[in-house]
């Protein structure tokens, strides 16, 4: 049997998430050792709420501009990057686990993100995720990615990276 490692919400949403997946025919085993506290140490994309998007696009632009060089450094120097992150922010997470998560996440370069946006592939990936949640009954009549995703800030910051 093939296995898929999947991150699900910990805490109050864990049980309902497992139940929803079970309705769709998925069997999820939850192991306390698999829980990574504050797993945001590897960020591959950003999203924001409508209020921030409408009122503070400059903040979003600055975050995107700061993320890019850090992301490229991580891609070029993963060992050094993970050691810095571990030492400075995630001492409670074993370095070996951080390295394992990094390998599973497979961060993408700015150029790759730009190509996926231009080709429409990123919209397809977002719709695929939406389809999973629609199938398990967690979302009724969802919006398609082209109706809500706006990559214009990323594109304005990284125009021509591909």
Coordinates of C-alpha atoms in Angstrom, one line a residue:
X1 CA 0.0 0.0 0.0
X2 CA 1.3 3.5 -0.9
X3 CA 1.7 6.0 1.9
X4 CA 1.2 9.7 1.7
X5 CA 2.6 12.0 4.4
X6 CA 0.0 14.8 5.0
X7 CA 0.0 17.7 7.4
X8 CA -3.4 18.2 9.1
X9 CA -4.4 20.7 11.8
X10 CA -3.4 19.8 15.3
X11 CA -5.8 20.4 18.2
X12 CA -9.5 21.1 17.9
X13 CA -9.6 20.6 14.1
X14 CA -7.7 17.3 14.0
X15 CA -10.5 14.9 14.8
X16 CA -13.0 16.6 12.4
X17 CA -10.3 16.6 9.6
X18 CA -9.6 12.9 10.1
X19 CA -13.4 12.2 10.0
X20 CA -13.9 14.2 6.8
X21 CA -11.0 12.3 5.1
X22 CA -12.5 9.0 6.3
X23 CA -15.8 9.9 4.6
X24 CA -13.8 10.2 1.4
X25 CA -12.3 6.8 1.9
X26 CA -8.9 7.9 3.3
X27 CA -7.4 6.3 6.4
X28 CA -5.3 8.7 8.4
X29 CA -3.0 7.5 11.2
X30 CA -2.2 10.2 13.7
X31 CA 1.0 9.9 15.6
X32 CA 2.1 12.4 18.2
X33 CA 5.7 12.1 17.1
X34 CA 4.7 13.4 13.7
X35 CA 3.6 16.7 15.1
X36 CA 5.9 19.6 14.3
X37 CA 5.2 22.6 16.4
X38 CA 5.2 25.9 14.4
X39 CA 6.1 24.2 11.2
X40 CA 6.1 27.5 9.4
X41 CA 9.9 27.4 9.3
X42 CA 9.8 26.5 5.7
X43 CA 7.5 28.8 3.8
X44 CA 6.9 28.2 0.1
X45 CA 4.0 30.6 -0.5
X46 CA 2.0 33.3 1.2
X47 CA -1.6 34.1 1.4
X48 CA -3.4 36.9 3.2
X49 CA -6.9 38.0 4.2
X50 CA -9.0 40.4 2.2
X51 CA -8.6 43.2 4.8
X52 CA -4.8 43.2 4.6
X53 CA -4.9 42.8 0.8
X54 CA -7.1 45.8 0.4
X55 CA -5.5 48.1 3.0
X56 CA -1.8 47.3 3.0
X57 CA -0.6 46.1 -0.4
X58 CA 2.8 47.7 0.4
X59 CA 3.2 45.4 3.3
X60 CA 2.5 42.4 1.1
X61 CA 4.9 43.8 -1.5
X62 CA 7.7 44.2 1.1
X63 CA 7.1 40.6 2.4
X64 CA 7.3 39.2 -1.1
X65 CA 10.5 41.2 -1.7
X66 CA 12.1 39.9 1.6
X67 CA 11.0 36.4 1.0
X68 CA 12.7 36.1 -2.4
X69 CA 16.3 36.4 -1.4
X70 CA 15.7 34.2 1.7
X71 CA 14.1 31.6 -0.4
X72 CA 16.9 31.6 -3.0
X73 CA 19.5 31.4 -0.2
X74 CA 17.6 28.4 1.3
X75 CA 17.6 26.7 -2.1
X76 CA 21.3 27.3 -2.7
X77 CA 22.4 26.6 0.9
X78 CA 19.9 24.3 2.5
X79 CA 22.3 22.8 5.2
X80 CA 23.4 26.2 6.3
X81 CA 19.9 27.7 6.2
X82 CA 18.4 24.9 8.2
X83 CA 21.1 25.1 10.8
X84 CA 20.5 28.9 11.1
X85 CA 16.8 28.4 11.4
X86 CA 17.2 25.6 13.9
X87 CA 19.7 27.5 16.1
X88 CA 17.9 30.9 16.0
X89 CA 14.2 29.9 15.9
X90 CA 13.4 26.2 16.2
X91 CA 15.7 24.7 18.9
X92 CA 12.7 22.6 20.1
X93 CA 12.5 20.8 16.7
X94 CA 15.3 18.3 16.1
X95 CA 17.6 19.4 13.2
X96 CA 17.2 16.0 11.6
X97 CA 13.4 16.4 11.5
X98 CA 13.8 19.9 9.9
X99 CA 16.0 18.4 7.2
X100 CA 13.5 15.6 6.6
X101 CA 10.6 18.1 6.3
X102 CA 12.8 20.3 3.9
X103 CA 13.3 17.3 1.6
X104 CA 9.6 16.6 1.6
X105 CA 8.5 20.2 0.9
X106 CA 10.8 20.7 -2.1
X107 CA 10.8 24.5 -2.1
X108 CA 10.7 26.2 -5.5
X109 CA 12.8 29.0 -7.0
X110 CA 11.4 32.4 -7.8
X111 CA 11.8 31.6 -11.5
X112 CA 9.8 28.4 -11.1
X113 CA 7.0 30.3 -9.3
X114 CA 6.9 32.8 -12.1
X115 CA 6.8 30.1 -14.8
X116 CA 3.9 28.4 -13.0
X117 CA 2.0 31.6 -12.7
X118 CA 2.4 32.5 -16.4
X119 CA 1.6 29.0 -17.6
X120 CA -1.5 28.8 -15.4
X121 CA -0.1 25.7 -13.6
X122 CA -0.4 27.4 -10.2
X123 CA -4.1 28.0 -10.7
X124 CA -4.4 24.3 -11.5
X125 CA -2.5 23.3 -8.4
X126 CA -4.8 25.5 -6.2
X127 CA -7.9 24.1 -7.9
X128 CA -6.6 20.5 -7.3
X129 CA -6.4 21.3 -3.5
X130 CA -9.9 22.8 -3.6
X131 CA -11.2 19.7 -5.4
X132 CA -9.9 17.5 -2.5
X133 CA -11.8 19.6 0.0
X134 CA -14.9 19.7 -2.2
X135 CA -14.8 15.9 -2.6
X136 CA -14.6 15.2 1.2
X137 CA -17.5 17.6 1.7
X138 CA -15.6 20.4 3.5
X139 CA -16.4 23.0 0.9
X140 CA -19.6 23.4 -1.0
X141 CA -19.6 25.3 -4.4
X142 CA -16.0 26.5 -4.1
X143 CA -14.5 29.4 -6.0
X144 CA -12.0 28.4 -8.7
X145 CA -8.5 29.8 -8.2
X146 CA -8.8 32.3 -11.1
X147 CA -11.7 33.9 -9.1
X148 CA -9.6 34.6 -6.0
X149 CA -5.9 34.2 -6.6
X150 CA -4.0 37.4 -7.4
X151 CA -0.4 37.0 -8.2
X152 CA 0.1 40.5 -9.4
X153 CA 2.2 41.7 -6.4
X154 CA 4.5 38.7 -6.8
X155 CA 4.8 39.4 -10.5
X156 CA 5.5 43.1 -9.9
X157 CA 8.3 42.3 -7.5
X158 CA 9.9 39.5 -9.5
X159 CA 9.1 40.4 -13.1
X160 CA 11.5 38.6 -15.5
X161 CA 13.0 36.1 -13.0
X162 CA 12.1 33.1 -15.2

